[in-house]
Amino acid sequence: MSAVLEVRGVVKAFGENVVLRGVDLAVDEHRVVALIGGSGSGKSTLLRCASLLEVVDDGQVLLDGEDITDPRVDADAVRRRLGVVFQAYNLFPHLTVLDNVTLAPVRVHGRSRSEAREEALALLERIGLADKSGEYPDRLSGGQQQRVAIVRALAVRPRVLLLDEITSALDPELVGEVLRLVREVAEQGMTIVMATHEMGFAKQVADTVCFLDQGVVLESGPPAQVLGDPVEPRTRQFLSRIIDAGRL
Ligand SMILES: Nc1ncnc2c1ncn2[C@@H]1O[C@H](COP(=O)(O)OP(=O)(O)O)[C@@H](O)[C@H]1O
Ligand SMILES: [Mg+2]
């Protein structure tokens, strides 16, 4: 099986601060990879390098075997094959929910307005938000906004969904509805890479957990192993802090 997304020896520094020191990661089709690691360990930077929002200093990122970090590659065309959702402020505030979801399919992918609209409404229906299609984002709860952001990312039929701590900015009672949607999307076969602090969720939904530490993937494997019986002392140390914080 060849990887949908492969990160090979990626190095990324901001000035003197070398954040990624040679990160390797392979994500096979229909698989869910959870990226864990302390704050500042480079999870966001890695996802931003993978989605070409940052330029890597060394190494490669391959999407379906194509080196997308090659400077000759059309970055906009590559981004159209990716679905990206961040921690917050994902939706365009001046567009209705429906227009948020149909914008890229129509403007970027050239789908007809009616087809995009139909598909968007079906997606919104599925997450119980069809009745909000005419609302502006600020009329939705944070959880509803993030669910719309996920649906918007899916509307372009991406090869892989990159999720960067998408529940971190939410009130605790809204986290569940967003994670339920991610789980559904995973069960339908979407390939997903998600940076998360939700260890319980990673345990249930991820096929692989990668622990990022000091600029490398220090340990990766099935969630039961990495989260339940880590090999590396630093993984153990990280997890014990998470347990102390009541998150595992
Ligand atoms: N645009 C940037 N400019 C300068 N430093 C950055 C930038 N983005 C991230 N960093 C630094 O990179 C390190 C890793 O950050 P980040 O990838 O956000 O970690 P994480 O998502 O794991 O918390 C931090 O030290 C952060 O300050
Ligand atoms: Mg981050």
Tab-separated table of C-alpha atoms and ligand atoms in Angstrom:
chain	number	residue	atom	x	y	z
A	1	MET	CA	0.000	0.000	0.000
A	2	SER	CA	1.425	3.387	-0.931
A	3	ALA	CA	0.950	6.345	1.362
A	4	VAL	CA	-1.487	9.140	0.526
A	5	LEU	CA	0.696	11.526	2.476
A	6	GLU	CA	4.341	11.004	3.249
A	7	VAL	CA	6.660	13.290	5.144
A	8	ARG	CA	10.345	12.498	4.587
A	9	GLY	CA	13.054	14.014	6.710
A	10	VAL	CA	11.334	17.368	6.979
A	11	VAL	CA	13.364	20.124	8.571
A	12	LYS	CA	11.884	23.506	9.446
A	13	ALA	CA	13.409	26.352	11.416
A	14	PHE	CA	12.190	29.804	12.311
A	15	GLY	CA	15.420	31.770	12.560
A	16	GLU	CA	17.572	29.985	15.129
A	17	ASN	CA	14.679	27.919	16.372
A	18	VAL	CA	14.853	24.534	14.633
A	19	VAL	CA	11.344	23.186	15.139
A	20	LEU	CA	11.374	20.115	12.896
A	21	ARG	CA	14.693	18.243	12.752
A	22	GLY	CA	13.920	15.500	10.278
A	23	VAL	CA	10.346	14.348	10.655
A	24	ASP	CA	9.208	11.157	8.948
A	25	LEU	CA	5.574	10.190	8.714
A	26	ALA	CA	3.570	8.037	6.318
A	27	VAL	CA	-0.206	8.028	6.203
A	28	ASP	CA	-1.897	5.273	4.240
A	29	GLU	CA	-5.278	5.662	2.613
A	30	HIS	CA	-8.309	5.426	4.933
A	31	ARG	CA	-6.069	5.682	7.976
A	32	VAL	CA	-6.216	8.090	10.886
A	33	VAL	CA	-2.971	9.375	12.365
A	34	ALA	CA	-3.024	11.324	15.631
A	35	LEU	CA	-0.120	13.692	16.237
A	36	ILE	CA	0.556	14.257	19.893
A	37	GLY	CA	3.241	16.180	21.717
A	38	GLY	CA	3.713	19.047	24.104
A	39	SER	CA	2.841	22.606	23.307
A	40	GLY	CA	5.524	23.972	20.984
A	41	SER	CA	6.638	20.514	19.829
A	42	GLY	CA	5.911	21.423	16.209
A	43	LYS	CA	2.567	19.742	15.505
A	44	SER	CA	1.098	22.822	13.834
A	45	THR	CA	4.316	23.517	11.965
A	46	LEU	CA	4.296	19.977	10.599
A	47	LEU	CA	0.678	20.286	9.446
A	48	ARG	CA	1.431	23.688	7.944
A	49	CYS	CA	4.436	22.265	6.073
A	50	ALA	CA	2.268	19.382	4.823
A	51	SER	CA	-0.357	21.826	3.563
A	52	LEU	CA	2.270	24.134	2.004
A	53	LEU	CA	1.452	27.006	4.329
A	54	GLU	CA	5.121	26.870	5.322
A	55	VAL	CA	8.091	26.154	3.074
A	56	VAL	CA	10.256	23.299	4.331
A	57	ASP	CA	14.002	23.899	4.753
A	58	ASP	CA	14.861	20.313	3.904
A	59	GLY	CA	13.157	17.013	3.205
A	60	GLN	CA	10.011	16.359	1.197
A	61	VAL	CA	6.285	16.002	1.507
A	62	LEU	CA	4.678	13.610	-0.957
A	63	LEU	CA	0.995	13.573	-1.806
A	64	ASP	CA	0.004	10.428	-3.666
A	65	GLY	CA	3.663	9.933	-4.412
A	66	GLU	CA	4.195	13.399	-5.875
A	67	ASP	CA	6.771	15.648	-4.218
A	68	ILE	CA	4.622	18.676	-3.407
A	69	THR	CA	7.534	20.531	-1.822
A	70	ASP	CA	9.242	20.735	-5.216
A	71	PRO	CA	9.325	24.478	-5.947
A	72	ARG	CA	8.063	23.828	-9.485
A	73	VAL	CA	4.797	22.424	-8.132
A	74	ASP	CA	1.692	24.610	-8.293
A	75	ALA	CA	0.972	25.076	-4.579
A	76	ASP	CA	-2.598	26.257	-5.158
A	77	ALA	CA	-3.377	23.135	-7.153
A	78	VAL	CA	-1.939	20.994	-4.355
A	79	ARG	CA	-3.940	22.785	-1.668
A	80	ARG	CA	-7.107	21.945	-3.578
A	81	ARG	CA	-6.420	18.293	-2.873
A	82	LEU	CA	-6.195	18.892	0.867
A	83	GLY	CA	-8.791	19.661	3.511
A	84	VAL	CA	-7.454	21.749	6.367
A	85	VAL	CA	-9.204	22.776	9.585
A	86	PHE	CA	-7.546	24.820	12.316
A	87	GLN	CA	-8.243	25.496	15.949
A	88	ALA	CA	-10.566	28.426	15.322
A	89	TYR	CA	-11.726	31.127	12.930
A	90	ASN	CA	-12.074	28.765	10.018
A	91	LEU	CA	-15.206	30.208	8.455
A	92	PHE	CA	-15.518	33.381	6.437
A	93	PRO	CA	-17.552	35.643	8.721
A	94	HIS	CA	-19.136	37.599	5.881
A	95	LEU	CA	-20.530	34.522	4.130
A	96	THR	CA	-23.503	32.395	5.114
A	97	VAL	CA	-22.930	28.820	6.186
A	98	LEU	CA	-24.043	27.589	2.772
A	99	ASP	CA	-21.788	30.032	0.907
A	100	ASN	CA	-18.869	29.043	3.126
A	101	VAL	CA	-19.331	25.423	2.101
A	102	THR	CA	-19.927	26.052	-1.610
A	103	LEU	CA	-17.258	28.710	-2.163
A	104	ALA	CA	-14.315	26.428	-2.921
A	105	PRO	CA	-16.238	23.799	-4.894
A	106	VAL	CA	-17.642	26.536	-7.180
A	107	ARG	CA	-14.792	29.060	-7.376
A	108	VAL	CA	-11.824	26.736	-7.183
A	109	HIS	CA	-13.052	23.413	-8.491
A	110	GLY	CA	-15.403	24.811	-11.100
A	111	ARG	CA	-18.457	22.825	-10.021
A	112	SER	CA	-21.826	24.191	-10.975
A	113	ARG	CA	-23.513	26.307	-8.334
A	114	SER	CA	-26.566	24.061	-8.181
A	115	GLU	CA	-24.549	20.866	-7.832
A	116	ALA	CA	-22.340	22.401	-5.123
A	117	ARG	CA	-25.385	23.730	-3.323
A	118	GLU	CA	-27.129	20.380	-3.397
A	119	GLU	CA	-24.064	18.589	-2.110
A	120	ALA	CA	-23.470	21.213	0.596
A	121	LEU	CA	-27.043	20.972	1.805
A	122	ALA	CA	-26.788	17.184	1.931
A	123	LEU	CA	-23.618	17.468	4.015
A	124	LEU	CA	-25.208	20.048	6.314
A	125	GLU	CA	-28.273	17.831	6.620
A	126	ARG	CA	-26.067	14.974	7.725
A	127	ILE	CA	-24.648	17.021	10.596
A	128	GLY	CA	-28.036	18.426	11.528
A	129	LEU	CA	-27.257	21.971	10.453
A	130	ALA	CA	-29.249	22.304	7.247
A	131	ASP	CA	-31.556	24.743	9.036
A	132	LYS	CA	-28.537	27.008	9.649
A	133	SER	CA	-27.517	27.179	5.999
A	134	GLY	CA	-28.661	30.803	5.654
A	135	GLU	CA	-27.090	31.980	8.918
A	136	TYR	CA	-23.786	33.795	9.319
A	137	PRO	CA	-21.080	31.998	11.341
A	138	ASP	CA	-21.370	34.300	14.365
A	139	ARG	CA	-24.898	32.999	14.928
A	140	LEU	CA	-23.560	29.471	15.442
A	141	SER	CA	-21.951	27.956	18.524
A	142	GLY	CA	-18.230	27.187	18.361
A	143	GLY	CA	-19.033	23.495	17.983
A	144	GLN	CA	-21.426	24.166	15.132
A	145	GLN	CA	-18.830	26.390	13.457
A	146	GLN	CA	-16.179	23.698	13.652
A	147	ARG	CA	-18.589	21.103	12.258
A	148	VAL	CA	-19.350	23.434	9.351
A	149	ALA	CA	-15.594	23.941	8.891
A	150	ILE	CA	-15.137	20.173	8.621
A	151	VAL	CA	-17.993	19.910	6.142
A	152	ARG	CA	-16.502	22.774	4.146
A	153	ALA	CA	-13.151	20.983	4.031
A	154	LEU	CA	-14.903	17.800	2.878
A	155	ALA	CA	-16.854	19.629	0.177
A	156	VAL	CA	-13.767	19.739	-2.051
A	157	ARG	CA	-13.426	15.935	-1.704
A	158	PRO	CA	-9.876	16.129	-0.382
A	159	ARG	CA	-7.391	13.265	-0.507
A	160	VAL	CA	-6.520	13.870	3.115
A	161	LEU	CA	-7.981	15.887	5.941
A	162	LEU	CA	-5.499	17.786	8.146
A	163	LEU	CA	-6.972	18.796	11.499
A	164	ASP	CA	-5.023	21.008	13.879
A	165	GLU	CA	-6.407	20.850	17.417
A	166	ILE	CA	-9.855	21.612	16.149
A	167	THR	CA	-11.480	21.250	19.574
A	168	SER	CA	-8.926	23.199	21.612
A	169	ALA	CA	-10.748	26.508	21.472
A	170	LEU	CA	-14.159	25.025	22.298
A	171	ASP	CA	-16.075	25.006	25.544
A	172	PRO	CA	-15.831	21.467	26.947
A	173	GLU	CA	-19.492	20.683	26.344
A	174	LEU	CA	-19.059	21.350	22.619
A	175	VAL	CA	-16.067	19.079	22.086
A	176	GLY	CA	-18.101	15.873	21.836
A	177	GLU	CA	-20.201	16.891	18.844
A	178	VAL	CA	-17.098	17.851	16.843
A	179	LEU	CA	-15.221	14.653	17.715
A	180	ARG	CA	-18.297	12.584	16.817
A	181	LEU	CA	-18.258	14.114	13.361
A	182	VAL	CA	-14.534	13.414	12.932
A	183	ARG	CA	-15.164	9.820	13.957
A	184	GLU	CA	-17.973	9.482	11.403
A	185	VAL	CA	-15.801	10.969	8.679
A	186	ALA	CA	-13.022	8.532	9.626
A	187	GLU	CA	-15.425	5.606	9.574
A	188	GLN	CA	-16.470	6.585	6.070
A	189	GLY	CA	-12.875	6.081	5.020
A	190	MET	CA	-11.371	9.569	4.930
A	191	THR	CA	-7.614	9.693	5.426
A	192	ILE	CA	-6.950	11.976	8.389
A	193	VAL	CA	-3.971	13.498	10.174
A	194	MET	CA	-4.963	15.266	13.368
A	195	ALA	CA	-2.952	17.092	15.959
A	196	THR	CA	-4.863	16.613	19.174
A	197	HIS	CA	-4.773	16.745	22.944
A	198	GLU	CA	-7.821	14.488	23.112
A	199	MET	CA	-6.019	11.307	24.086
A	200	GLY	CA	-9.206	9.339	24.713
A	201	PHE	CA	-10.352	10.160	21.215
A	202	ALA	CA	-6.951	9.305	19.721
A	203	LYS	CA	-7.120	5.963	21.493
A	204	GLN	CA	-10.528	5.167	20.024
A	205	VAL	CA	-10.252	6.552	16.521
A	206	ALA	CA	-6.597	6.709	15.453
A	207	ASP	CA	-4.872	3.808	13.750
A	208	THR	CA	-1.489	5.287	14.591
A	209	VAL	CA	-0.348	7.735	17.236
A	210	CYS	CA	2.844	9.734	16.620
A	211	PHE	CA	4.564	11.448	19.498
A	212	LEU	CA	6.455	14.512	18.375
A	213	ASP	CA	9.284	15.567	20.638
A	214	GLN	CA	12.315	17.824	20.130
A	215	GLY	CA	11.713	18.073	16.416
A	216	VAL	CA	11.328	14.401	15.550
A	217	VAL	CA	8.695	11.680	15.734
A	218	LEU	CA	10.147	10.034	18.806
A	219	GLU	CA	7.680	7.174	18.954
A	220	SER	CA	4.803	5.979	16.803
A	221	GLY	CA	2.561	2.946	16.712
A	222	PRO	CA	-0.923	1.708	17.553
A	223	PRO	CA	-2.644	3.856	20.176
A	224	ALA	CA	-2.772	1.037	22.705
A	225	GLN	CA	1.015	0.782	22.545
A	226	VAL	CA	2.033	4.441	22.362
A	227	LEU	CA	-0.561	5.658	24.853
A	228	GLY	CA	-0.798	2.530	26.997
A	229	ASP	CA	2.725	1.188	27.058
A	230	PRO	CA	5.155	3.707	25.588
A	231	VAL	CA	8.741	2.660	24.984
A	232	GLU	CA	10.350	6.078	25.279
A	233	PRO	CA	10.757	7.698	28.692
A	234	ARG	CA	9.877	11.092	27.215
A	235	THR	CA	6.582	9.734	25.872
A	236	ARG	CA	5.834	8.339	29.303
A	237	GLN	CA	6.673	11.668	30.900
A	238	PHE	CA	4.391	13.541	28.480
A	239	LEU	CA	1.515	11.122	29.067
A	240	SER	CA	1.840	11.272	32.820
A	241	ARG	CA	1.484	15.049	32.658
A	242	ILE	CA	-1.632	14.578	30.523
A	243	ILE	CA	-3.021	12.072	33.033
A	244	ASP	CA	-2.346	14.547	35.831
A	245	ALA	CA	-4.324	17.114	33.847
A	246	GLY	CA	-7.192	14.613	33.664
A	247	ARG	CA	-7.059	14.196	29.897
A	248	LEU	CA	-6.370	10.481	29.563
B	1	LIG	N1	5.497	31.603	12.085
B	1	LIG	C1	6.353	31.364	13.072
B	1	LIG	N2	7.385	32.162	13.315
B	1	LIG	C2	8.266	31.926	14.304
B	1	LIG	N3	8.205	30.865	15.121
B	1	LIG	C3	7.199	30.011	14.943
B	1	LIG	C4	6.208	30.199	13.913
B	1	LIG	N4	5.325	29.171	13.987
B	1	LIG	C5	5.732	28.383	14.991
B	1	LIG	N5	6.845	28.879	15.578
B	1	LIG	C6	7.581	28.257	16.684
B	1	LIG	O1	7.722	26.884	16.392
B	1	LIG	C7	7.623	26.107	17.566
B	1	LIG	C8	6.586	25.032	17.374
B	1	LIG	O2	5.312	25.626	17.298
B	1	LIG	P1	4.033	24.845	16.856
B	1	LIG	O3	4.284	24.139	15.574
B	1	LIG	O4	2.922	25.812	16.894
B	1	LIG	O5	3.890	23.755	18.011
B	1	LIG	P2	2.609	22.968	18.522
B	1	LIG	O6	1.553	23.083	17.471
B	1	LIG	O7	3.072	21.565	18.739
B	1	LIG	O8	2.199	23.615	19.809
B	1	LIG	C9	7.347	27.073	18.697
B	1	LIG	O9	8.563	27.327	19.343
B	1	LIG	C10	6.830	28.289	17.986
B	1	LIG	O10	7.131	29.456	18.718
B	2	MG	MG	-0.357	23.769	17.503
